[in-house]
mmCIF file of C-alpha atoms in Angstrom:
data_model
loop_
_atom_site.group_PDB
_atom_site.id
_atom_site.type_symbol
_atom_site.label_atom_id
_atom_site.label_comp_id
_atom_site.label_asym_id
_atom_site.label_seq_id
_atom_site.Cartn_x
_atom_site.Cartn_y
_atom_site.Cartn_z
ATOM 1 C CA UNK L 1 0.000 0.000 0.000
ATOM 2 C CA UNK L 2 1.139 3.277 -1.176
ATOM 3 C CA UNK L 3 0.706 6.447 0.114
ATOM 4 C CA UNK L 4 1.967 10.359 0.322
ATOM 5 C CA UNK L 5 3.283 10.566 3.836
ATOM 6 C CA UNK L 6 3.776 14.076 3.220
ATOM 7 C CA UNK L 7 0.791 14.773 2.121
ATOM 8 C CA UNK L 8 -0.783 12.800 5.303
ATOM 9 C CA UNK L 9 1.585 14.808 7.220
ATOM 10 C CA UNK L 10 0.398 18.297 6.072
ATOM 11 C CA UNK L 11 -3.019 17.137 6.071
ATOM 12 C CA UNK L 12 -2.903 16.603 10.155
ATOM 13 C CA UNK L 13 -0.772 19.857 10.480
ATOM 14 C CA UNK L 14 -4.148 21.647 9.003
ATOM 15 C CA UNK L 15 -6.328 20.200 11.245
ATOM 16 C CA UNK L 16 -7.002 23.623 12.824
ATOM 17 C CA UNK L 17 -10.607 23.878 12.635
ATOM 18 C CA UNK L 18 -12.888 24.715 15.634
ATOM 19 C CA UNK L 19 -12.048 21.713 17.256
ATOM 20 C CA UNK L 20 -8.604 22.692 17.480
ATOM 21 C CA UNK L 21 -8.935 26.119 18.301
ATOM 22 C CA UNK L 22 -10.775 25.900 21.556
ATOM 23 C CA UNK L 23 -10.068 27.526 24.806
ATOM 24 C CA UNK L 24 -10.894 28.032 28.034
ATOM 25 C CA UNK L 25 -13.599 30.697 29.033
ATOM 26 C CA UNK L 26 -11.606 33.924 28.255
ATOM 27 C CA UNK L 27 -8.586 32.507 27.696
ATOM 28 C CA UNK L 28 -6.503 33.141 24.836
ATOM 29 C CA UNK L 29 -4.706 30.172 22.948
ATOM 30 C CA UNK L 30 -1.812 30.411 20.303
ATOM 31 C CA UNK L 31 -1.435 27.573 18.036
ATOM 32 C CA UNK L 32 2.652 26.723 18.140
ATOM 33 C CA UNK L 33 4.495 26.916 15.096
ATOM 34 C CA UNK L 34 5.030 23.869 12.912
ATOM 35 C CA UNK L 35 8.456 23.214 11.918
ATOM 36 C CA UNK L 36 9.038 23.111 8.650
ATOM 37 C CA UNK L 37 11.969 20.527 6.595
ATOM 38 C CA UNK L 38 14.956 22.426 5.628
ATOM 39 C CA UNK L 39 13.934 25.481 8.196
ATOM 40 C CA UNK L 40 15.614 26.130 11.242
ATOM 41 C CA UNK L 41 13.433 25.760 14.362
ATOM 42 C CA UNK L 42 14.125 28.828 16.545
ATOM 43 C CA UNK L 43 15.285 29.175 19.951
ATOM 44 C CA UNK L 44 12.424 28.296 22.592
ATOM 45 C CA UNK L 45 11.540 31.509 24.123
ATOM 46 C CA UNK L 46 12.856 31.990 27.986
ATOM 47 C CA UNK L 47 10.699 29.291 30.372
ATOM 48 C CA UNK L 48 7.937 31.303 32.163
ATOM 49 C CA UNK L 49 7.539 33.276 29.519
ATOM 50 C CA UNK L 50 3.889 34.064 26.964
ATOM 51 C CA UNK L 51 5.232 31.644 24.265
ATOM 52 C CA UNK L 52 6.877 29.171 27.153
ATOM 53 C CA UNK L 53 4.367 29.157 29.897
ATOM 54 C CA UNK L 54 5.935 27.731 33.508
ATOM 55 C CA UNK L 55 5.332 24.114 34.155
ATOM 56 C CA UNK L 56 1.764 24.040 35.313
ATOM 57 C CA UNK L 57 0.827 21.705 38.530
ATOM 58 C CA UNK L 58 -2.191 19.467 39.089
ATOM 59 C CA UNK L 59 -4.964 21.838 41.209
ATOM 60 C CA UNK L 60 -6.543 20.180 44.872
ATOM 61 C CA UNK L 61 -9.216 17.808 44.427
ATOM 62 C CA UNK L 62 -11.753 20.747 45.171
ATOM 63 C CA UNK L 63 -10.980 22.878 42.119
ATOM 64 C CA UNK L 64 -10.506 19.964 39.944
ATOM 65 C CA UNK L 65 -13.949 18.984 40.287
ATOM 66 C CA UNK L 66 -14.776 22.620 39.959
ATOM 67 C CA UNK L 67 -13.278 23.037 36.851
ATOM 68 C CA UNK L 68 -14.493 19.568 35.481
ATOM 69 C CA UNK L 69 -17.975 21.100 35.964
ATOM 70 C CA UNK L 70 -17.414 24.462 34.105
ATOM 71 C CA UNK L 71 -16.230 22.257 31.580
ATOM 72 C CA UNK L 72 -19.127 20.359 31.138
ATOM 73 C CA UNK L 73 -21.857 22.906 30.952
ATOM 74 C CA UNK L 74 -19.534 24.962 28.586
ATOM 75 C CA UNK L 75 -19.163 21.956 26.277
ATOM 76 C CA UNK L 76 -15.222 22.651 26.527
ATOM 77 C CA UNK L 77 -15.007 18.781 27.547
ATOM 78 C CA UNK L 78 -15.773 17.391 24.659
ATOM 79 C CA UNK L 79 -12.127 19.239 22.462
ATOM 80 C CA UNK L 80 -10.685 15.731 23.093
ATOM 81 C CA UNK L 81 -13.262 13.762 21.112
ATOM 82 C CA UNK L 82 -13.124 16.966 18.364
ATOM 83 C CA UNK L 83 -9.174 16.848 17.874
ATOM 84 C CA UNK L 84 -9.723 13.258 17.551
ATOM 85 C CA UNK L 85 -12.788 13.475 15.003
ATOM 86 C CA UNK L 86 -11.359 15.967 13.251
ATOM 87 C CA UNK L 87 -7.738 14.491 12.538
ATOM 88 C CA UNK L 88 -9.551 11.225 11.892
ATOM 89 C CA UNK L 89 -11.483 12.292 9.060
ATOM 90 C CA UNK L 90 -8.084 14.402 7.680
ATOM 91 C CA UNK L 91 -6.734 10.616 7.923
ATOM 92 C CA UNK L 92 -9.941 9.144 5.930
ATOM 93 C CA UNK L 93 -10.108 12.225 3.582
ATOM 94 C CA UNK L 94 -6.212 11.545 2.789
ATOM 95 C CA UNK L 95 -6.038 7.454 2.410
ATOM 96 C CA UNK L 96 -9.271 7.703 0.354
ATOM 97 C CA UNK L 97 -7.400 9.028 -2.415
ATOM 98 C CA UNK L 98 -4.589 6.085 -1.775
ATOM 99 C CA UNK L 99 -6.900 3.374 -1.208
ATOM 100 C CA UNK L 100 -9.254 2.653 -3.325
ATOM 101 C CA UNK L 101 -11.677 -0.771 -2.375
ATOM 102 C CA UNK L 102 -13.836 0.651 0.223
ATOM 103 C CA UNK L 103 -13.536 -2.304 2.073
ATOM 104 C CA UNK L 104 -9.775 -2.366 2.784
ATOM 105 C CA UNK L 105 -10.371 1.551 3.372
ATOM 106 C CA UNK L 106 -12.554 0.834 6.218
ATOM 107 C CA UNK L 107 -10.718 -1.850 7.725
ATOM 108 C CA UNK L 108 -7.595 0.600 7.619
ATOM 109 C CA UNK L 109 -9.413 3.423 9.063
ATOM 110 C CA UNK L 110 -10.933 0.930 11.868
ATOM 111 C CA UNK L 111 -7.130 -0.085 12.688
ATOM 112 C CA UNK L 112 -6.230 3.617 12.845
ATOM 113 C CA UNK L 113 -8.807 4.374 15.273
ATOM 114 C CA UNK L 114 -8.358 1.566 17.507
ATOM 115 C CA UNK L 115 -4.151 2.326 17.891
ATOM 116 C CA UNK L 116 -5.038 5.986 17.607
ATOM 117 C CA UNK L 117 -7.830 5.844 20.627
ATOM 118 C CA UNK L 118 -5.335 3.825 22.386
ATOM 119 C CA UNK L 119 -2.067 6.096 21.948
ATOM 120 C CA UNK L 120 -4.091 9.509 22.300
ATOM 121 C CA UNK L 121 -7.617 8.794 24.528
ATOM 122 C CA UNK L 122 -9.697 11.870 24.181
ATOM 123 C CA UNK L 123 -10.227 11.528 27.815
ATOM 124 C CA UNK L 124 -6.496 12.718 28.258
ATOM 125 C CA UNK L 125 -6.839 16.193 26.354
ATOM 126 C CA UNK L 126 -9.338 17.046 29.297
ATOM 127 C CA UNK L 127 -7.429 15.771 31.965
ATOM 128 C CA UNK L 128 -4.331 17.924 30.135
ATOM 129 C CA UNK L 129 -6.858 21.011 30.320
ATOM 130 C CA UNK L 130 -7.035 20.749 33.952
ATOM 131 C CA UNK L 131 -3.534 22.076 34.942
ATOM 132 C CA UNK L 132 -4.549 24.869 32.276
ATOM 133 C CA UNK L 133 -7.231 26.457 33.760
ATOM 134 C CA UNK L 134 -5.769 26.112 37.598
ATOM 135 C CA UNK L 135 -3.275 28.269 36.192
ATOM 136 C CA UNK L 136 -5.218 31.307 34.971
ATOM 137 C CA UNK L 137 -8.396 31.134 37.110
ATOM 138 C CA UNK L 138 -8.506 31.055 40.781
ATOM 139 C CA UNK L 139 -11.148 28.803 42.809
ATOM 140 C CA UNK L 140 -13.192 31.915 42.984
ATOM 141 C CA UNK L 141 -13.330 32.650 39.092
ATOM 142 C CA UNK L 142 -14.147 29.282 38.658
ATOM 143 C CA UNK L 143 -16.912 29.682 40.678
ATOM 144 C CA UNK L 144 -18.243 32.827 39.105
ATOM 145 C CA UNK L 145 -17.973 31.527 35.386
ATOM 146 C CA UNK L 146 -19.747 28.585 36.801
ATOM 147 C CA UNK L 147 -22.249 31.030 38.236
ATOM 148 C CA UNK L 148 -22.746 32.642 34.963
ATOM 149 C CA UNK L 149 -22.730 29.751 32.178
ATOM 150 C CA UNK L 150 -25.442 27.876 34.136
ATOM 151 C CA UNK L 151 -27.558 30.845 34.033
ATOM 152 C CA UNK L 152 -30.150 31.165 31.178
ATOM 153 C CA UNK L 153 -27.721 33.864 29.549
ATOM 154 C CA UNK L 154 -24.733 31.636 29.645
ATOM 155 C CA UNK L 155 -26.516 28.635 27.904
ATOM 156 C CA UNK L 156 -27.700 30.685 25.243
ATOM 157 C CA UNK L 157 -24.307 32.203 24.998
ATOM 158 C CA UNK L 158 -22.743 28.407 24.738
ATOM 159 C CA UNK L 159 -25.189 27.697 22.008
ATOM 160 C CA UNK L 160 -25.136 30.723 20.072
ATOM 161 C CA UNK L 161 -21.408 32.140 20.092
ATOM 162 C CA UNK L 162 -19.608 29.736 17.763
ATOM 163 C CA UNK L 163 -22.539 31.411 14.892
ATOM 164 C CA UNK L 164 -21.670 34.393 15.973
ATOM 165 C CA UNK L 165 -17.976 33.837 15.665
ATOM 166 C CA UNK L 166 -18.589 32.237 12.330
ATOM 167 C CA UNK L 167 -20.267 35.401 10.690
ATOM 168 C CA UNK L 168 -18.117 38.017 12.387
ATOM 169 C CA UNK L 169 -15.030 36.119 10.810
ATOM 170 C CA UNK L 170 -16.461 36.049 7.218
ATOM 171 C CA UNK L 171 -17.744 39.702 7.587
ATOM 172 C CA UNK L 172 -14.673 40.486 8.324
ATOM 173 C CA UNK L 173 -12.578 38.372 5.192
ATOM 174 C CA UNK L 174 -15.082 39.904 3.078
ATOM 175 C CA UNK L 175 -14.495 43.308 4.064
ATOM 176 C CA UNK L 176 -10.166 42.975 4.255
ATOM 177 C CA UNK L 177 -10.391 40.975 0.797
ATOM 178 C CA UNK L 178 -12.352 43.788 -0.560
ATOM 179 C CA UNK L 179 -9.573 46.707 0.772
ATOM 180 C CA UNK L 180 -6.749 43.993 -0.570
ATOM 181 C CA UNK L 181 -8.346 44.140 -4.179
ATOM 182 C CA UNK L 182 -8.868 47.732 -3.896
ATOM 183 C CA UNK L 183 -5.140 48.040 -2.115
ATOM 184 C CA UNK L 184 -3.988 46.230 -5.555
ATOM 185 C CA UNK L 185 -5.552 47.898 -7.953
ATOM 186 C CA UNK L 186 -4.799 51.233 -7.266
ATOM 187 C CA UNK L 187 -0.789 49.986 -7.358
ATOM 188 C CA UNK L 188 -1.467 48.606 -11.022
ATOM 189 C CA UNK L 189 -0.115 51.916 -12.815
ATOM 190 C CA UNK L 190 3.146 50.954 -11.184
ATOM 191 C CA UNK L 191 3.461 47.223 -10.729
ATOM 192 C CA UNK L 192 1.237 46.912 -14.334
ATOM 193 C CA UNK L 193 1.635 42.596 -14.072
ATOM 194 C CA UNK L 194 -1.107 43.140 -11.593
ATOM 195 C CA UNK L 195 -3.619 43.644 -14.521
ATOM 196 C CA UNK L 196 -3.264 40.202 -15.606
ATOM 197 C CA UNK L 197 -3.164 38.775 -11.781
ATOM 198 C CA UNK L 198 -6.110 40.645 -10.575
ATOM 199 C CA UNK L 199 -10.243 39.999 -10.931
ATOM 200 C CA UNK L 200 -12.022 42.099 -13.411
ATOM 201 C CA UNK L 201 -13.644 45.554 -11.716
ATOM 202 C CA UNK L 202 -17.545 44.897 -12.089
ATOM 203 C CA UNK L 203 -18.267 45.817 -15.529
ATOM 204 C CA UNK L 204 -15.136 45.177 -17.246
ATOM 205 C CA UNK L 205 -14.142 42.319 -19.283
ATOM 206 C CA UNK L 206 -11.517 40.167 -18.048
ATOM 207 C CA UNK L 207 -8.430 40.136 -18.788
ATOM 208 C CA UNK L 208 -5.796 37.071 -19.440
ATOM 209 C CA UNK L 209 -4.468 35.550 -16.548
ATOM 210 C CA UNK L 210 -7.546 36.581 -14.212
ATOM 211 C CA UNK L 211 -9.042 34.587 -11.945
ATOM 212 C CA UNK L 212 -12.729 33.324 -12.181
ATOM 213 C CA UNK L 213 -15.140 36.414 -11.654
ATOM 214 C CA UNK L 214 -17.115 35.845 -7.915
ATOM 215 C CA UNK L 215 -14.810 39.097 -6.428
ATOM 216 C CA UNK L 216 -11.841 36.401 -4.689
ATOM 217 C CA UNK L 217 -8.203 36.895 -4.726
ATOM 218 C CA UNK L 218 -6.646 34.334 -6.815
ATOM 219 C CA UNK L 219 -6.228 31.238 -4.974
ATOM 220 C CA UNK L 220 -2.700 31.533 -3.643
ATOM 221 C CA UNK L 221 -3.059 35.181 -2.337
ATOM 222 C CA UNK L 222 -6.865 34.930 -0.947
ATOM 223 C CA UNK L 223 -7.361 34.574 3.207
ATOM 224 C CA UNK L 224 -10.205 32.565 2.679
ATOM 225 C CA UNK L 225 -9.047 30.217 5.794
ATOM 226 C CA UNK L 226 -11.683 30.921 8.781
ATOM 227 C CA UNK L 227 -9.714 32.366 11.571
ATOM 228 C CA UNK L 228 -9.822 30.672 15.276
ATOM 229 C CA UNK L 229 -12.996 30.583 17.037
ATOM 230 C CA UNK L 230 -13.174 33.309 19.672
ATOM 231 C CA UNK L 231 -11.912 32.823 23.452
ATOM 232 C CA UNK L 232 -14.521 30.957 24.810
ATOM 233 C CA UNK L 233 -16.260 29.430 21.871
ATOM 234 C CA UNK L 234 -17.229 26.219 23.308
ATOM 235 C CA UNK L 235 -16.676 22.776 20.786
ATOM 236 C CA UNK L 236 -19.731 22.422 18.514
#
Protein backbone atom coordinates (compact mmCIF):
# COMPACT_ATOMS: atom_id res chain seq x y z
CA UNK A 1 0.00 0.00 0.00
CA UNK A 2 1.14 3.28 -1.18
CA UNK A 3 0.71 6.45 0.11
CA UNK A 4 1.97 10.36 0.32
CA UNK A 5 3.28 10.57 3.84
CA UNK A 6 3.78 14.08 3.22
CA UNK A 7 0.79 14.77 2.12
CA UNK A 8 -0.78 12.80 5.30
CA UNK A 9 1.58 14.81 7.22
CA UNK A 10 0.40 18.30 6.07
CA UNK A 11 -3.02 17.14 6.07
CA UNK A 12 -2.90 16.60 10.15
CA UNK A 13 -0.77 19.86 10.48
CA UNK A 14 -4.15 21.65 9.00
CA UNK A 15 -6.33 20.20 11.25
CA UNK A 16 -7.00 23.62 12.82
CA UNK A 17 -10.61 23.88 12.64
CA UNK A 18 -12.89 24.72 15.63
CA UNK A 19 -12.05 21.71 17.26
CA UNK A 20 -8.60 22.69 17.48
CA UNK A 21 -8.94 26.12 18.30
CA UNK A 22 -10.77 25.90 21.56
CA UNK A 23 -10.07 27.53 24.81
CA UNK A 24 -10.89 28.03 28.03
CA UNK A 25 -13.60 30.70 29.03
CA UNK A 26 -11.61 33.92 28.25
CA UNK A 27 -8.59 32.51 27.70
CA UNK A 28 -6.50 33.14 24.84
CA UNK A 29 -4.71 30.17 22.95
CA UNK A 30 -1.81 30.41 20.30
CA UNK A 31 -1.44 27.57 18.04
CA UNK A 32 2.65 26.72 18.14
CA UNK A 33 4.49 26.92 15.10
CA UNK A 34 5.03 23.87 12.91
CA UNK A 35 8.46 23.21 11.92
CA UNK A 36 9.04 23.11 8.65
CA UNK A 37 11.97 20.53 6.59
CA UNK A 38 14.96 22.43 5.63
CA UNK A 39 13.93 25.48 8.20
CA UNK A 40 15.61 26.13 11.24
CA UNK A 41 13.43 25.76 14.36
CA UNK A 42 14.12 28.83 16.55
CA UNK A 43 15.29 29.17 19.95
CA UNK A 44 12.42 28.30 22.59
CA UNK A 45 11.54 31.51 24.12
CA UNK A 46 12.86 31.99 27.99
CA UNK A 47 10.70 29.29 30.37
CA UNK A 48 7.94 31.30 32.16
CA UNK A 49 7.54 33.28 29.52
CA UNK A 50 3.89 34.06 26.96
CA UNK A 51 5.23 31.64 24.27
CA UNK A 52 6.88 29.17 27.15
CA UNK A 53 4.37 29.16 29.90
CA UNK A 54 5.93 27.73 33.51
CA UNK A 55 5.33 24.11 34.15
CA UNK A 56 1.76 24.04 35.31
CA UNK A 57 0.83 21.71 38.53
CA UNK A 58 -2.19 19.47 39.09
CA UNK A 59 -4.96 21.84 41.21
CA UNK A 60 -6.54 20.18 44.87
CA UNK A 61 -9.22 17.81 44.43
CA UNK A 62 -11.75 20.75 45.17
CA UNK A 63 -10.98 22.88 42.12
CA UNK A 64 -10.51 19.96 39.94
CA UNK A 65 -13.95 18.98 40.29
CA UNK A 66 -14.78 22.62 39.96
CA UNK A 67 -13.28 23.04 36.85
CA UNK A 68 -14.49 19.57 35.48
CA UNK A 69 -17.98 21.10 35.96
CA UNK A 70 -17.41 24.46 34.10
CA UNK A 71 -16.23 22.26 31.58
CA UNK A 72 -19.13 20.36 31.14
CA UNK A 73 -21.86 22.91 30.95
CA UNK A 74 -19.53 24.96 28.59
CA UNK A 75 -19.16 21.96 26.28
CA UNK A 76 -15.22 22.65 26.53
CA UNK A 77 -15.01 18.78 27.55
CA UNK A 78 -15.77 17.39 24.66
CA UNK A 79 -12.13 19.24 22.46
CA UNK A 80 -10.68 15.73 23.09
CA UNK A 81 -13.26 13.76 21.11
CA UNK A 82 -13.12 16.97 18.36
CA UNK A 83 -9.17 16.85 17.87
CA UNK A 84 -9.72 13.26 17.55
CA UNK A 85 -12.79 13.48 15.00
CA UNK A 86 -11.36 15.97 13.25
CA UNK A 87 -7.74 14.49 12.54
CA UNK A 88 -9.55 11.22 11.89
CA UNK A 89 -11.48 12.29 9.06
CA UNK A 90 -8.08 14.40 7.68
CA UNK A 91 -6.73 10.62 7.92
CA UNK A 92 -9.94 9.14 5.93
CA UNK A 93 -10.11 12.23 3.58
CA UNK A 94 -6.21 11.55 2.79
CA UNK A 95 -6.04 7.45 2.41
CA UNK A 96 -9.27 7.70 0.35
CA UNK A 97 -7.40 9.03 -2.42
CA UNK A 98 -4.59 6.08 -1.77
CA UNK A 99 -6.90 3.37 -1.21
CA UNK A 100 -9.25 2.65 -3.33
CA UNK A 101 -11.68 -0.77 -2.37
CA UNK A 102 -13.84 0.65 0.22
CA UNK A 103 -13.54 -2.30 2.07
CA UNK A 104 -9.78 -2.37 2.78
CA UNK A 105 -10.37 1.55 3.37
CA UNK A 106 -12.55 0.83 6.22
CA UNK A 107 -10.72 -1.85 7.72
CA UNK A 108 -7.60 0.60 7.62
CA UNK A 109 -9.41 3.42 9.06
CA UNK A 110 -10.93 0.93 11.87
CA UNK A 111 -7.13 -0.08 12.69
CA UNK A 112 -6.23 3.62 12.84
CA UNK A 113 -8.81 4.37 15.27
CA UNK A 114 -8.36 1.57 17.51
CA UNK A 115 -4.15 2.33 17.89
CA UNK A 116 -5.04 5.99 17.61
CA UNK A 117 -7.83 5.84 20.63
CA UNK A 118 -5.34 3.83 22.39
CA UNK A 119 -2.07 6.10 21.95
CA UNK A 120 -4.09 9.51 22.30
CA UNK A 121 -7.62 8.79 24.53
CA UNK A 122 -9.70 11.87 24.18
CA UNK A 123 -10.23 11.53 27.81
CA UNK A 124 -6.50 12.72 28.26
CA UNK A 125 -6.84 16.19 26.35
CA UNK A 126 -9.34 17.05 29.30
CA UNK A 127 -7.43 15.77 31.96
CA UNK A 128 -4.33 17.92 30.14
CA UNK A 129 -6.86 21.01 30.32
CA UNK A 130 -7.04 20.75 33.95
CA UNK A 131 -3.53 22.08 34.94
CA UNK A 132 -4.55 24.87 32.28
CA UNK A 133 -7.23 26.46 33.76
CA UNK A 134 -5.77 26.11 37.60
CA UNK A 135 -3.28 28.27 36.19
CA UNK A 136 -5.22 31.31 34.97
CA UNK A 137 -8.40 31.13 37.11
CA UNK A 138 -8.51 31.06 40.78
CA UNK A 139 -11.15 28.80 42.81
CA UNK A 140 -13.19 31.91 42.98
CA UNK A 141 -13.33 32.65 39.09
CA UNK A 142 -14.15 29.28 38.66
CA UNK A 143 -16.91 29.68 40.68
CA UNK A 144 -18.24 32.83 39.11
CA UNK A 145 -17.97 31.53 35.39
CA UNK A 146 -19.75 28.58 36.80
CA UNK A 147 -22.25 31.03 38.24
CA UNK A 148 -22.75 32.64 34.96
CA UNK A 149 -22.73 29.75 32.18
CA UNK A 150 -25.44 27.88 34.14
CA UNK A 151 -27.56 30.85 34.03
CA UNK A 152 -30.15 31.17 31.18
CA UNK A 153 -27.72 33.86 29.55
CA UNK A 154 -24.73 31.64 29.64
CA UNK A 155 -26.52 28.63 27.90
CA UNK A 156 -27.70 30.69 25.24
CA UNK A 157 -24.31 32.20 25.00
CA UNK A 158 -22.74 28.41 24.74
CA UNK A 159 -25.19 27.70 22.01
CA UNK A 160 -25.14 30.72 20.07
CA UNK A 161 -21.41 32.14 20.09
CA UNK A 162 -19.61 29.74 17.76
CA UNK A 163 -22.54 31.41 14.89
CA UNK A 164 -21.67 34.39 15.97
CA UNK A 165 -17.98 33.84 15.67
CA UNK A 166 -18.59 32.24 12.33
CA UNK A 167 -20.27 35.40 10.69
CA UNK A 168 -18.12 38.02 12.39
CA UNK A 169 -15.03 36.12 10.81
CA UNK A 170 -16.46 36.05 7.22
CA UNK A 171 -17.74 39.70 7.59
CA UNK A 172 -14.67 40.49 8.32
CA UNK A 173 -12.58 38.37 5.19
CA UNK A 174 -15.08 39.90 3.08
CA UNK A 175 -14.50 43.31 4.06
CA UNK A 176 -10.17 42.97 4.26
CA UNK A 177 -10.39 40.97 0.80
CA UNK A 178 -12.35 43.79 -0.56
CA UNK A 179 -9.57 46.71 0.77
CA UNK A 180 -6.75 43.99 -0.57
CA UNK A 181 -8.35 44.14 -4.18
CA UNK A 182 -8.87 47.73 -3.90
CA UNK A 183 -5.14 48.04 -2.11
CA UNK A 184 -3.99 46.23 -5.55
CA UNK A 185 -5.55 47.90 -7.95
CA UNK A 186 -4.80 51.23 -7.27
CA UNK A 187 -0.79 49.99 -7.36
CA UNK A 188 -1.47 48.61 -11.02
CA UNK A 189 -0.12 51.92 -12.82
CA UNK A 190 3.15 50.95 -11.18
CA UNK A 191 3.46 47.22 -10.73
CA UNK A 192 1.24 46.91 -14.33
CA UNK A 193 1.64 42.60 -14.07
CA UNK A 194 -1.11 43.14 -11.59
CA UNK A 195 -3.62 43.64 -14.52
CA UNK A 196 -3.26 40.20 -15.61
CA UNK A 197 -3.16 38.78 -11.78
CA UNK A 198 -6.11 40.65 -10.58
CA UNK A 199 -10.24 40.00 -10.93
CA UNK A 200 -12.02 42.10 -13.41
CA UNK A 201 -13.64 45.55 -11.72
CA UNK A 202 -17.55 44.90 -12.09
CA UNK A 203 -18.27 45.82 -15.53
CA UNK A 204 -15.14 45.18 -17.25
CA UNK A 205 -14.14 42.32 -19.28
CA UNK A 206 -11.52 40.17 -18.05
CA UNK A 207 -8.43 40.14 -18.79
CA UNK A 208 -5.80 37.07 -19.44
CA UNK A 209 -4.47 35.55 -16.55
CA UNK A 210 -7.55 36.58 -14.21
CA UNK A 211 -9.04 34.59 -11.95
CA UNK A 212 -12.73 33.32 -12.18
CA UNK A 213 -15.14 36.41 -11.65
CA UNK A 214 -17.11 35.85 -7.91
CA UNK A 215 -14.81 39.10 -6.43
CA UNK A 216 -11.84 36.40 -4.69
CA UNK A 217 -8.20 36.90 -4.73
CA UNK A 218 -6.65 34.33 -6.81
CA UNK A 219 -6.23 31.24 -4.97
CA UNK A 220 -2.70 31.53 -3.64
CA UNK A 221 -3.06 35.18 -2.34
CA UNK A 222 -6.87 34.93 -0.95
CA UNK A 223 -7.36 34.57 3.21
CA UNK A 224 -10.21 32.57 2.68
CA UNK A 225 -9.05 30.22 5.79
CA UNK A 226 -11.68 30.92 8.78
CA UNK A 227 -9.71 32.37 11.57
CA UNK A 228 -9.82 30.67 15.28
CA UNK A 229 -13.00 30.58 17.04
CA UNK A 230 -13.17 33.31 19.67
CA UNK A 231 -11.91 32.82 23.45
CA UNK A 232 -14.52 30.96 24.81
CA UNK A 233 -16.26 29.43 21.87
CA UNK A 234 -17.23 26.22 23.31
CA UNK A 235 -16.68 22.78 20.79
CA UNK A 236 -19.73 22.42 18.51
Amino acid sequence: MRFSITILAAALVCVSGPALAQTAPGAQQKTPAQRQPGIATPAAPPAGSEENPPALEKPDPAKEAAIRHLMEITQTSKLGDNITNAITQQVRAVMSRNIQQPEELQKFMDDFTKKFTEVAPPSAVTDAEIPIYSHYFSMEDIQGLIKFYESPLGQRVVKTLPEVVQNTQQTGVQMDQKAALEVLRSMSTEYPQLKQMLPPEPGAAPGPGAVAPGGGMPPQSAPGAPAPPAPGTPPR
